[in-house]
Amino acid sequence: MLNQSDPILRLENIGKYYGRFQALADISLSVQIGEKIVICGPSGSGKSTLIRCVNRIEAHDSGRVIVAGHELTAKTRQISQIRQDVGMVFQSFNLFPHLTILQNCMLAPIKSRGLDRSDAEKIAQNLLSKVHIANQAHKYPAQLSGGQQQRAAIARALCMKPQLMLFDEPTSALDPEMVQEVLDTMAELASEGMTMLCVTHEMSFARQVADRVIFMADGRIVESSPTEEFFRNAQSERARSFLRRVDL
Amino acid sequence: MFELLSQPAPDGGTYGKWLLSGLTWTMALAIAGWAIAFAVGVAIGTGRCLSGRTIPAICRVYVEIFRNIPLLVQMFLWYFVLPELLPPNLGDWLKQLAPPWGNFLPAVLCLGLYTASRVAEQVRAGIEALPPGQKEAAIALGLHPRHVQYYVIVPQALRLLIPSLTSEVMGIYKNTSVALTIGVMELTAQARQISEMTFQTFPAFAAVTITYLVLALIVWAGMTWLEHHLAAPTSTACDPRPVFLPPVKEENR
Amino acid sequence: MNNFDVSFILDSLPYLLKGLQFSLILTAVAFSCGIALGTILALLVHLRVPVLGLIAKTYVALIRSIPLIMVLFWFFFLVPLFLGWLSGASRPVPVGATWTAFITFALFEAAYYCEIIRVGLRAVPKGQFEAAAALSLNPCATYLHVILPQVFRATVPIILTQTIILFQDTSLVYVLSLTDLLGAASKLAQISGRLTEFYLTIALIYLVICFGASQLVWRLRKKTKLQ
């Protein structure tokens, strides 16, 4: 099926429009298994749109998205197949407020993967203890702090055993003192070899975890370099001025 | 299908005329009832938000009584029971009022005061939804409490309220049909009467139903217009450009 | 005014209570059927299902623009014709006032519940749909387990308030000469001539029930607001 050397994700010339506004222009990108990529850039540059095209939360208008060897088309069955293998963590957590943390984690494995309750619960408990909130399992999202909610959301995504994780500004909605706990959880996940695509402004995290940094502006990939090189010697002026402005 | 309306009726007119007369009574009930409902409702709703104990309590009792008894039962209370409870000469005067006023008057009072309780609740909700800073600022300016309500609170609350008042206006015009139970010959009563006279139930009902739909459309359009023209300028609606410049056409992003 | 005769009321209390029982059953049936049908209609509109969504929208707008009494008359006239057509009989099938009342109230209330649920559906944050999609829940599971539970939770106070209004509206079956609470009182009042006593009594009964219910709803609303 998939060779070790095949990319888990390949984007070919992706274009995306909102009305006449071009959100993404000619994006090409390939992600190997185990690779950790941080996408950064000024707001409105299309970073979020880009990763939302990967699991077709937004539909791209042109180009090809290929996940684990399968091209994403409008076919519902196939989209749902791909979404099972791609986990996503949102800026605003998007936990289901009427379900407990544990139920949040068990819902999709039971309904989409067809696991039985006891297996799903075992997996969920496991992952919740991994993100250090096992004792909150029976609480409702609103009873947790922002940092705990985001870690729960990460656990929820992991319960589907995804091959690729997408993070859409996972710490932007958090109070400053809670940012680190979420970043630590993500770093831990990275060290276990998870393939990750993160949109974030946390440059220290990028430095510590990422294999490669992608800098976007105006819907285009301006620069894509190995992490060290990006921070030491960014090629474009826009990336350099961006780096000067963000806190290192 | 509607040739029925041009057919002669037993009273020498046409059935179309019957329908028009029904429409007149429906409109009269709705308009007069709404005048009462709005005036009383705003007063009671504002009263519920005043400081102090007595006035809010009285207003609350009013709302709970008029809101929690079915309109039809209230109709019967006004029509059958009230004349018995009044002093005999006043009660007799009411009972002997020449038709149709003997039926219309209780119906209008009933409809108006019932709807007033619902309007009052909306007004109260609107006032409570206002940011507290409004009242504080008005008091800080040294306004008399009455003027705080009259110039600052109520006008803003009413603007906020127009959408929910729209549904109350829709409610009162639909509720006019309940007046048929005490003998007011409004639209629905005419529909039934024409159908019983002619056995042409379908066209009779259809004509009246279409009339109701047109009324609903007029109410809706009117309230939308009102909402548009009374809307207080907000940060988005307010145009920051100097007035002497022609408006710039926004590029569609 | 004649002196208020309480013993008379007490004697006829069983008959009044039987009427009240009918009002309550009618309310319960209209509530459950109305919610079920209303949810379906709301989903058809919300999901913009071709043709069916438009039909649902038109139905709701139509029903909500016509007085309930008119709708009752319509159904009293139409349902027998419809059943006759359905069963292939050449004549209308008489269904009687009771069935008409049940059918009308269920269909009428469905339009009102639909509107409440539709607004509730619109109020669910977009992120909830996205999160469900990202977890690859199918549309059916998304609505059943994620979206609708939130909608019902958020709209319970409004739905219950509407149900109190529904209970009050059941008094309108008076126009079909049925014996609900009001119908029972009106029949007793006609026979005995004691209109004042009977109408005041049932007004009090309605007041107690509806006030009590609305207080409960108010408490519920306060409790859910705190969360």
XYZ file of C-alpha atoms in Angstrom:
728
model
C 0.000 0.000 0.000
C 1.944 2.937 1.291
C 5.692 2.801 1.208
C 7.688 4.303 4.016
C 9.106 6.802 1.581
C 5.748 7.918 0.169
C 4.484 11.189 1.552
C 1.506 10.909 3.920
C 0.198 14.177 2.533
C 0.738 15.776 -0.832
C -0.768 19.064 -1.932
C -0.490 19.927 -5.606
C -1.182 23.474 -6.765
C -4.024 24.119 -4.350
C -6.146 27.190 -5.032
C -9.017 28.516 -2.951
C -11.270 31.524 -3.383
C -13.758 33.304 -1.143
C -15.831 35.084 -3.740
C -13.181 37.023 -5.623
C -10.707 36.993 -2.769
C -7.953 34.505 -3.339
C -7.258 32.768 -0.040
C -4.779 30.200 -1.366
C -2.711 30.411 -4.522
C -0.798 27.555 -6.035
C 0.146 25.780 -2.815
C 2.276 22.685 -3.200
C 3.556 20.764 -0.240
C 4.538 17.277 0.656
C 4.718 15.816 4.147
C 6.609 12.605 5.002
C 5.542 10.229 7.716
C 6.869 11.391 11.064
C 7.576 14.890 9.835
C 6.659 17.860 12.042
C 5.867 21.017 10.163
C 5.024 24.432 11.574
C 3.177 26.882 9.369
C 3.465 30.528 10.304
C 2.836 33.899 8.784
C 0.855 37.089 9.333
C -2.885 36.829 9.983
C -4.945 36.504 6.845
C -2.117 34.751 5.040
C -4.158 31.574 4.491
C -2.487 29.279 7.045
C -5.713 28.106 8.623
C -7.426 27.770 5.272
C -4.584 25.596 4.091
C -4.784 23.020 6.846
C -8.582 23.103 6.759
C -8.326 21.982 3.136
C -6.368 18.902 4.191
C -9.405 17.233 5.747
C -11.816 19.141 3.582
C -13.422 21.201 6.327
C -13.044 23.662 3.492
C -13.161 22.462 -0.093
C -10.305 23.585 -2.309
C -11.218 25.037 -5.689
C -8.323 23.783 -7.757
C -5.372 21.423 -7.454
C -5.135 18.057 -5.724
C -5.042 16.987 -2.089
C -3.671 13.479 -1.614
C -3.772 11.959 1.840
C -2.105 8.574 2.391
C -2.232 7.886 -1.305
C -5.914 8.745 -1.738
C -6.988 11.866 -3.524
C -9.618 13.967 -1.740
C -12.635 14.434 -3.939
C -16.193 15.397 -3.191
C -17.101 11.764 -2.499
C -18.538 11.661 1.006
C -17.438 8.140 1.724
C -13.878 8.865 0.892
C -13.792 12.152 2.788
C -15.025 10.394 5.874
C -12.401 7.664 5.372
C -9.661 10.252 5.202
C -10.990 12.234 8.150
C -10.713 9.103 10.269
C -6.999 9.096 9.609
C -6.494 12.818 10.081
C -6.974 14.314 13.525
C -7.675 17.997 14.009
C -7.344 20.361 16.945
C -9.122 23.689 16.696
C -8.307 27.127 18.039
C -11.578 27.250 19.958
C -11.393 23.619 21.172
C -14.866 22.763 19.834
C -15.474 20.150 22.472
C -19.100 19.045 22.529
C -20.517 20.915 25.532
C -23.302 18.447 26.302
C -20.979 15.426 26.578
C -18.443 14.661 29.293
C -14.763 14.673 28.370
C -14.807 10.887 28.232
C -17.935 10.833 26.055
C -16.334 13.421 23.782
C -13.444 11.027 23.290
C -15.575 7.918 22.809
C -18.177 9.278 20.373
C -16.265 9.111 17.107
C -14.426 5.817 17.775
C -17.792 4.169 18.442
C -19.788 5.829 15.681
C -17.159 6.076 12.938
C -14.673 3.331 13.678
C -17.327 0.974 14.990
C -15.481 0.157 18.195
C -17.481 -1.274 21.068
C -17.952 0.809 24.194
C -15.459 -0.927 26.443
C -12.645 -0.737 23.897
C -13.415 2.893 23.130
C -13.433 3.696 26.825
C -10.126 1.932 27.393
C -8.488 3.896 24.594
C -10.016 7.153 25.768
C -8.948 6.674 29.388
C -5.484 5.807 28.195
C -5.111 8.918 26.101
C -6.673 11.154 28.723
C -4.064 10.011 31.222
C -1.445 10.616 28.587
C -2.485 14.269 28.365
C -2.673 14.310 32.185
C -6.402 14.866 32.639
C -7.560 11.347 33.448
C -9.131 12.652 36.649
C -11.324 15.070 34.661
C -12.825 12.371 32.447
C -16.318 12.615 33.881
C -16.532 16.394 33.917
C -18.167 18.516 31.259
C -16.017 20.776 29.059
C -17.291 23.969 30.701
C -15.960 22.758 34.060
C -12.365 22.605 32.800
C -9.807 25.350 32.302
C -8.944 26.382 28.769
C -5.662 24.477 28.817
C -7.366 21.332 30.065
C -10.048 21.666 27.412
C -7.481 21.926 24.661
C -5.612 18.885 25.969
C -8.907 17.031 26.061
C -9.479 18.043 22.453
C -6.057 16.653 21.557
C -6.916 13.394 23.299
C -10.240 13.284 21.478
C -8.470 13.561 18.128
C -5.895 10.922 19.132
C -8.625 8.439 20.053
C -9.197 7.910 16.344
C -5.580 6.727 15.994
C -4.853 9.266 13.264
C -1.826 9.051 11.011
C -1.599 12.816 10.743
C -2.518 15.543 13.211
C -3.563 19.056 12.219
C -3.319 21.884 14.743
C -5.110 25.129 13.878
C -3.635 27.775 16.194
C -4.210 25.540 19.210
C -2.935 28.041 21.782
C -4.300 31.320 20.392
C -7.514 31.230 22.423
C -5.756 30.369 25.663
C -4.824 32.519 28.634
C -1.026 33.006 28.609
C -0.395 30.857 31.677
C -2.053 27.870 29.997
C -0.190 27.985 26.714
C 2.788 26.003 27.936
C 0.852 22.955 29.152
C -0.705 22.555 25.699
C 2.626 23.060 23.936
C 4.214 20.479 26.228
C 1.526 17.997 25.319
C 2.134 18.660 21.626
C 5.908 18.333 22.046
C 5.400 15.034 23.821
C 3.261 13.839 20.956
C 5.935 14.936 18.467
C 8.638 13.041 20.332
C 6.585 9.874 19.888
C 6.829 10.244 16.142
C 3.385 11.618 15.280
C 3.203 13.380 11.932
C 2.112 16.932 12.661
C 1.070 20.009 10.740
C 0.754 22.982 13.096
C -0.385 26.500 12.442
C 0.996 28.487 15.338
C 2.630 31.739 16.343
C 4.681 30.025 19.059
C 8.109 30.335 17.501
C 9.923 28.761 20.437
C 7.758 25.690 19.956
C 8.580 25.672 16.261
C 12.251 25.876 17.056
C 12.066 23.044 19.534
C 9.820 20.632 17.666
C 9.553 21.373 13.956
C 11.604 19.703 11.247
C 10.563 22.317 8.773
C 8.940 25.757 8.900
C 6.654 27.048 6.229
C 6.134 30.779 6.007
C 3.013 31.990 4.238
C 1.844 35.417 3.105
C -1.087 36.442 0.923
C -2.179 32.861 0.319
C 1.204 31.709 -0.940
C 4.052 29.713 0.482
C 6.819 32.283 0.608
C 9.394 30.098 2.235
C 9.789 26.479 3.235
C 13.024 25.655 4.998
C 14.481 23.332 7.610
C 13.859 24.879 11.025
C 17.428 25.887 11.877
C 17.939 27.504 8.528
C 14.642 29.401 8.727
C 15.483 30.976 12.046
C 19.133 31.623 11.312
C 18.910 32.731 7.753
C 15.437 33.323 6.344
C 15.557 33.977 2.623
C 12.735 36.444 2.089
C 12.479 39.916 3.545
C 8.867 39.289 4.608
C 9.853 36.301 6.685
C 12.709 38.204 8.272
C 10.478 41.135 9.212
C 7.894 38.665 10.531
C 10.526 37.007 12.685
C 11.679 40.363 14.021
C 8.154 41.182 15.111
C 7.267 37.914 16.829
C 8.681 37.393 20.227
C 11.475 34.840 20.335
C -63.164 29.244 -7.869
C -64.013 32.526 -6.156
C -67.183 33.291 -8.165
C -68.855 32.487 -4.847
C -67.873 35.949 -3.676
C -69.981 37.668 -6.331
C -73.037 35.519 -5.637
C -75.971 37.262 -3.934
C -76.338 36.602 -0.222
C -79.661 36.321 1.634
C -79.335 39.863 2.996
C -79.323 41.359 -0.519
C -75.556 41.995 -0.697
C -72.992 39.555 -2.015
C -70.879 37.028 -0.133
C -67.898 39.176 -1.055
C -69.491 41.953 0.966
C -69.811 39.588 3.923
C -66.153 38.842 3.677
C -65.291 42.545 3.523
C -67.379 43.193 6.582
C -65.542 40.388 8.346
C -62.243 41.950 7.324
C -63.347 45.311 8.721
C -64.141 43.793 12.106
C -60.898 41.833 12.172
C -58.921 44.985 11.418
C -60.885 47.033 13.947
C -60.226 44.425 16.642
C -56.552 44.178 15.777
C -55.871 47.915 15.569
C -57.876 49.000 18.620
C -56.634 45.969 20.562
C -53.038 46.743 19.673
C -53.409 50.378 20.760
C -54.520 49.164 24.191
C -51.931 46.387 24.311
C -49.049 48.694 23.430
C -49.956 51.508 25.828
C -50.764 49.231 28.758
C -47.947 46.821 27.953
C -45.231 49.498 27.886
C -46.531 50.978 31.140
C -46.708 47.624 32.914
C -43.384 46.407 31.517
C -41.614 49.601 32.595
C -43.350 49.395 35.956
C -41.882 45.967 36.559
C -38.379 47.396 36.256
C -38.823 50.381 38.589
C -37.098 50.390 41.929
C -39.290 49.994 44.975
C -41.597 47.115 45.767
C -45.254 48.018 45.327
C -45.401 49.048 41.680
C -43.295 46.126 40.353
C -45.375 43.716 42.438
C -48.676 45.052 41.110
C -47.356 44.911 37.552
C -46.180 41.347 38.058
C -49.597 40.261 39.349
C -51.178 41.835 36.264
C -48.838 39.979 33.929
C -49.240 36.607 35.644
C -53.051 36.802 35.678
C -53.502 37.918 32.092
C -50.815 35.656 30.716
C -51.844 32.450 32.434
C -55.544 32.289 31.612
C -56.475 31.181 28.084
C -57.654 34.017 25.868
C -60.938 32.254 25.177
C -61.697 31.945 28.894
C -60.859 35.616 29.325
C -63.270 36.400 26.468
C -66.041 34.636 28.389
C -65.115 36.417 31.587
C -65.414 39.819 29.895
C -68.580 38.945 28.033
C -70.578 36.762 30.429
C -69.107 37.347 33.876
C -68.092 41.011 34.062
C -71.614 42.437 33.658
C -72.705 40.255 36.588
C -69.916 41.500 38.814
C -70.406 45.207 38.060
C -72.959 47.339 39.907
C -76.366 46.413 38.447
C -77.012 49.578 36.433
C -73.568 49.525 34.798
C -73.815 45.784 34.136
C -77.244 46.193 32.561
C -75.986 49.033 30.392
C -73.204 46.785 29.158
C -75.576 43.908 28.456
C -77.991 46.143 26.578
C -75.399 47.852 24.401
C -76.671 47.779 20.827
C -75.084 45.063 18.685
C -72.421 44.816 17.454
C -70.892 47.061 20.147
C -72.065 44.814 22.976
C -69.813 42.086 21.576
C -67.081 44.254 20.129
C -66.279 46.247 23.255
C -65.581 43.248 25.532
C -63.661 41.565 22.711
C -61.373 44.559 22.194
C -60.760 45.062 25.912
C -60.039 41.370 26.335
C -57.710 41.152 23.361
C -55.906 44.373 24.279
C -55.348 43.606 27.948
C -54.349 39.993 27.245
C -51.787 41.076 24.654
C -50.613 43.843 27.000
C -49.344 41.220 29.431
C -47.258 39.681 26.671
C -45.979 43.062 25.465
C -45.090 43.919 29.074
C -42.889 40.836 29.313
C -41.093 41.772 26.103
C -40.574 45.352 27.314
C -39.173 44.082 30.602
C -36.812 41.703 28.806
C -35.695 44.566 26.568
C -35.015 46.859 29.519
C -33.110 44.170 31.363
C -31.017 43.497 28.274
C -29.770 47.087 28.162
C -26.233 47.529 29.442
C -26.404 48.839 33.049
C -24.132 51.686 32.050
C -27.052 53.378 30.297
C -29.049 53.786 33.470
C -25.955 54.704 35.471
C -24.959 57.389 32.987
C -28.467 58.835 32.973
C -28.578 58.942 36.751
C -25.107 60.462 36.857
C -26.395 63.288 34.675
C -28.848 64.080 37.429
C -31.953 63.101 35.468
C -35.151 62.558 37.396
C -35.882 58.798 37.634
C -38.993 59.331 35.518
C -36.932 60.991 32.807
C -34.319 58.261 32.996
C -37.025 55.805 32.014
C -38.804 58.058 29.538
C -35.849 59.460 27.606
C -33.118 56.883 28.017
C -34.339 53.412 28.902
C -37.717 52.927 27.227
C -36.813 54.360 23.795
C -33.786 52.064 23.571
C -35.683 49.074 24.865
C -38.451 49.614 22.306
C -35.961 49.688 19.448
C -34.414 46.455 20.644
C -37.889 45.076 20.953
C -39.284 45.601 17.507
C -38.574 42.043 16.324
C -40.313 40.476 19.306
C -43.138 43.019 19.127
C -43.622 41.930 15.526
C -44.546 38.485 16.737
C -46.987 40.022 19.237
C -48.646 42.023 16.466
C -48.896 38.817 14.454
C -50.330 37.203 17.567
C -53.028 39.808 18.122
C -54.238 39.733 14.549
C -54.501 35.937 14.656
C -56.181 36.057 18.069
C -58.918 38.337 16.729
C -60.600 35.154 15.514
C -61.248 34.112 19.118
C -63.791 36.962 19.244
C -66.136 34.844 17.123
C -66.932 32.824 20.248
C -68.720 35.830 21.735
C -70.471 36.672 18.493
C -68.207 39.188 16.741
C -68.644 38.522 13.015
C -64.985 38.782 12.048
C -63.282 36.957 9.171
C -63.270 33.412 10.521
C -66.901 33.731 11.617
C -67.802 34.931 8.126
C -65.933 32.012 6.577
C -67.995 29.592 8.618
C -71.227 31.467 7.963
C -70.699 31.627 4.197
C -69.791 27.951 4.091
C -72.889 27.019 6.075
C -75.101 29.135 3.800
C -73.721 27.917 0.498
C -72.082 24.531 1.296
C -69.149 25.841 -0.732
C -66.731 25.315 2.103
C -63.533 25.239 0.101
C -63.812 28.583 -1.716
C -65.171 30.276 1.398
C -62.310 29.067 3.586
C -59.742 29.671 0.880
C -60.833 33.278 0.333
C -60.623 34.018 4.047
C -57.300 32.211 4.428
C -55.786 34.214 1.601
C -57.052 37.380 3.250
C -55.297 36.357 6.471
C -52.093 35.660 4.558
C -52.192 39.078 2.930
C -52.737 40.665 6.338
C -49.789 38.715 7.733
C -47.640 39.897 4.864
C -48.656 43.515 5.465
C -47.922 43.253 9.189
C -44.570 41.674 8.480
C -43.611 44.245 5.847
C -44.717 47.105 8.088
C -42.747 45.903 11.061
C -39.662 45.280 8.940
C -39.911 48.821 7.637
C -40.283 50.131 11.168
C -37.303 48.139 12.353
C -35.235 49.527 9.531
C -36.192 53.148 10.106
C -36.077 53.232 13.891
C -32.887 51.259 14.310
C -30.480 53.160 16.538
C -27.168 53.688 14.796
C -24.703 51.027 15.860
C -21.010 50.855 15.198
C -21.659 49.016 11.947
C -24.698 50.947 10.793
C -23.196 54.315 11.576
C -21.369 55.790 8.625
C -18.056 57.306 9.728
C -17.500 59.123 6.424
C -18.157 62.871 6.250
C -21.654 63.438 4.879
C -20.636 65.622 1.935
C -18.684 62.853 0.228
C -20.578 60.545 -2.082
C -20.711 57.026 -0.677
C -17.889 54.826 -1.920
C -18.982 51.577 -3.401
C -17.489 48.751 -1.385
C -15.382 46.308 -3.320
C -16.695 42.846 -2.819
C -13.871 40.893 -1.284
C -75.098 39.341 41.372
C -76.509 36.128 42.800
C -74.612 34.748 45.731
C -71.663 32.679 44.670
C -72.654 29.028 45.084
C -69.635 26.939 45.971
C -71.478 23.684 46.673
C -72.648 23.690 43.093
C -69.096 23.817 41.833
C -67.991 21.063 44.208
C -70.760 18.779 42.953
C -69.704 19.163 39.353
C -65.984 18.972 40.040
C -65.629 15.386 38.730
C -67.054 16.446 35.367
C -64.726 19.439 35.217
C -61.731 17.249 36.069
C -62.653 14.890 33.256
C -62.610 17.882 30.945
C -59.222 18.885 32.339
C -57.980 15.361 31.699
C -58.927 15.705 28.037
C -57.121 19.076 27.836
C -53.991 17.528 29.309
C -54.064 14.470 27.033
C -54.560 16.698 24.002
C -51.609 18.822 25.143
C -49.397 15.766 25.682
C -50.202 14.210 22.308
C -49.817 17.493 20.430
C -46.540 18.096 22.269
C -44.946 14.737 21.451
C -46.144 14.532 17.849
C -45.455 18.239 17.348
C -41.862 17.986 18.598
C -41.134 14.937 16.445
C -42.623 16.428 13.300
C -41.261 19.892 14.094
C -37.731 18.513 14.402
C -38.027 16.777 11.056
C -39.353 19.955 9.421
C -36.585 22.021 11.016
C -33.922 19.618 9.743
C -35.399 19.684 6.239
C -35.202 23.485 6.247
C -31.815 23.616 7.957
C -30.198 21.098 5.603
C -31.819 22.825 2.625
C -33.108 19.503 1.349
C -34.252 20.131 -2.225
C -38.042 20.427 -2.669
C -38.844 19.007 0.784
C -37.051 21.881 2.491
C -39.072 24.383 0.510
C -42.301 22.547 1.256
C -41.462 22.516 4.957
C -40.678 26.230 4.892
C -43.913 27.074 3.112
C -45.943 24.869 5.454
C -44.479 26.516 8.539
C -44.960 30.057 7.205
C -48.520 29.245 6.149
C -49.599 27.659 9.424
C -48.001 30.419 11.466
C -49.921 33.101 9.562
C -53.415 31.674 10.087
C -55.469 31.737 13.285
C -55.697 28.387 15.038
C -59.506 28.450 14.894
C -59.321 28.796 11.116
C -56.897 25.870 10.997
C -59.275 23.816 13.130
C -62.120 24.575 10.716
C -59.901 23.692 7.757
C -58.914 20.330 9.177
C -62.443 19.529 10.311
C -63.415 20.014 6.682
C -60.331 18.606 4.919
C -59.341 15.543 6.945
C -62.473 13.529 6.051
C -61.968 14.393 2.364
C -58.315 13.413 2.569
C -59.044 10.120 4.300
C -61.767 9.368 1.751
C -59.296 10.001 -1.045
C -56.650 7.918 0.721
C -58.932 4.924 1.223
C -60.371 5.226 -2.258
C -63.874 5.704 -0.921
C -66.148 7.893 -2.986
C -67.411 9.731 0.100
C -65.526 11.654 2.750
C -64.740 9.546 5.809
C -66.126 11.309 8.878
C -63.469 11.378 11.596
C -65.267 13.287 14.313
C -64.254 16.327 16.269
C -61.927 14.532 18.702
C -59.663 13.141 16.010
C -59.741 16.469 14.200
C -58.554 18.165 17.367
C -55.666 15.726 17.882
C -54.540 15.893 14.259
C -54.862 19.667 14.018
C -53.029 20.431 17.230
C -50.176 18.065 16.399
C -49.735 19.528 12.906
C -50.278 23.113 14.078
C -47.819 22.911 16.944
C -45.243 21.216 14.705
C -44.933 24.506 12.812
C -44.247 26.433 16.017
C -41.798 23.889 17.429
C -40.081 23.765 14.030
C -39.404 27.487 14.188
C -37.918 27.183 17.699
C -35.697 24.260 16.729
C -34.638 25.895 13.467
C -33.438 28.979 15.320
C -31.699 26.660 17.809
C -29.959 24.846 14.968
C -28.700 28.118 13.586
C -27.309 29.068 16.993
C -25.012 26.023 17.226
C -21.474 27.335 16.643
C -19.904 26.397 13.330
C -16.995 24.832 15.190
C -19.268 22.065 16.460
C -20.095 20.971 12.920
C -16.423 21.210 11.963
C -15.260 19.217 14.949
C -17.802 16.498 14.180
C -16.661 16.458 10.561
C -13.010 16.325 11.566
C -13.846 13.253 13.648
C -15.453 11.819 10.511
C -18.846 11.416 12.147
C -21.437 10.841 9.453
C -24.235 13.441 9.117
C -26.709 11.199 10.901
C -24.460 10.690 13.937
C -23.467 14.360 13.860
C -27.054 15.535 14.200
C -28.204 12.759 16.523
C -25.328 12.828 18.991
C -23.759 16.241 18.661
C -26.052 18.903 17.245
C -29.630 18.046 18.257
C -28.819 17.335 21.940
C -27.322 20.813 22.159
C -30.278 22.349 20.363
C -32.798 20.692 22.665
C -30.820 21.631 25.732
C -30.642 25.263 24.659
C -34.281 25.509 23.611
C -35.948 23.581 26.441
C -37.204 26.732 28.199
C -38.662 28.129 24.965
C -40.188 24.786 24.024
C -41.798 24.467 27.451
C -43.125 28.021 27.327
C -44.619 27.238 23.935
C -46.167 24.115 25.467
C -47.858 26.202 28.176
C -49.338 28.319 25.389
C -50.365 25.084 23.667
C -52.177 23.977 26.828
C -54.033 27.297 26.882
C -54.811 26.994 23.190
C -56.449 23.605 23.667
C -59.387 25.573 25.083
C -60.147 26.523 21.475
C -61.543 23.037 20.819
C -64.631 24.721 22.278
C -65.439 25.687 18.668
C -65.656 21.968 17.829
C -68.024 21.480 20.808
C -65.580 19.118 22.513
C -65.583 18.617 26.267
C -62.231 19.891 27.433
C -61.997 21.879 30.671
C -63.624 24.933 29.115
C -66.118 22.808 27.189
C -67.164 21.022 30.383
C -67.589 24.318 32.229
C -69.540 25.861 29.386
C -71.914 22.887 29.205
C -72.504 22.941 32.951
C -72.943 26.703 32.818
C -75.581 26.437 30.087
C -77.553 23.819 32.017
C -77.396 25.517 35.408
C -77.335 29.130 34.295
C -74.454 29.754 36.694
C -71.981 31.202 34.216
C -70.158 33.363 36.732
C -69.280 30.531 39.081
C -68.159 28.095 36.411
C -66.112 30.479 34.298
C -64.371 31.975 37.329
C -63.591 28.492 38.629
C -61.959 27.260 35.458
C -60.142 30.572 35.049
C -58.640 29.872 38.458
C -57.762 26.278 37.501
C -56.019 27.429 34.308
C -54.264 30.195 36.231
C -52.897 27.826 38.864
C -51.678 25.253 36.339
C -50.110 27.724 33.909
C -48.596 29.907 36.620
C -47.105 26.878 38.354
C -45.709 25.553 35.083
C -44.248 28.904 34.077
C -42.558 29.224 37.467
C -40.922 25.836 36.913
C -39.738 26.912 33.478
C -38.363 30.112 34.952
C -36.367 28.152 37.523
C -35.060 25.830 34.849
C -34.015 28.805 32.749
C -32.140 30.314 35.687
C -30.435 27.015 36.389
C -29.304 26.481 32.804
C -28.125 30.079 32.566
C -25.752 29.507 35.480
C -23.958 26.654 33.787
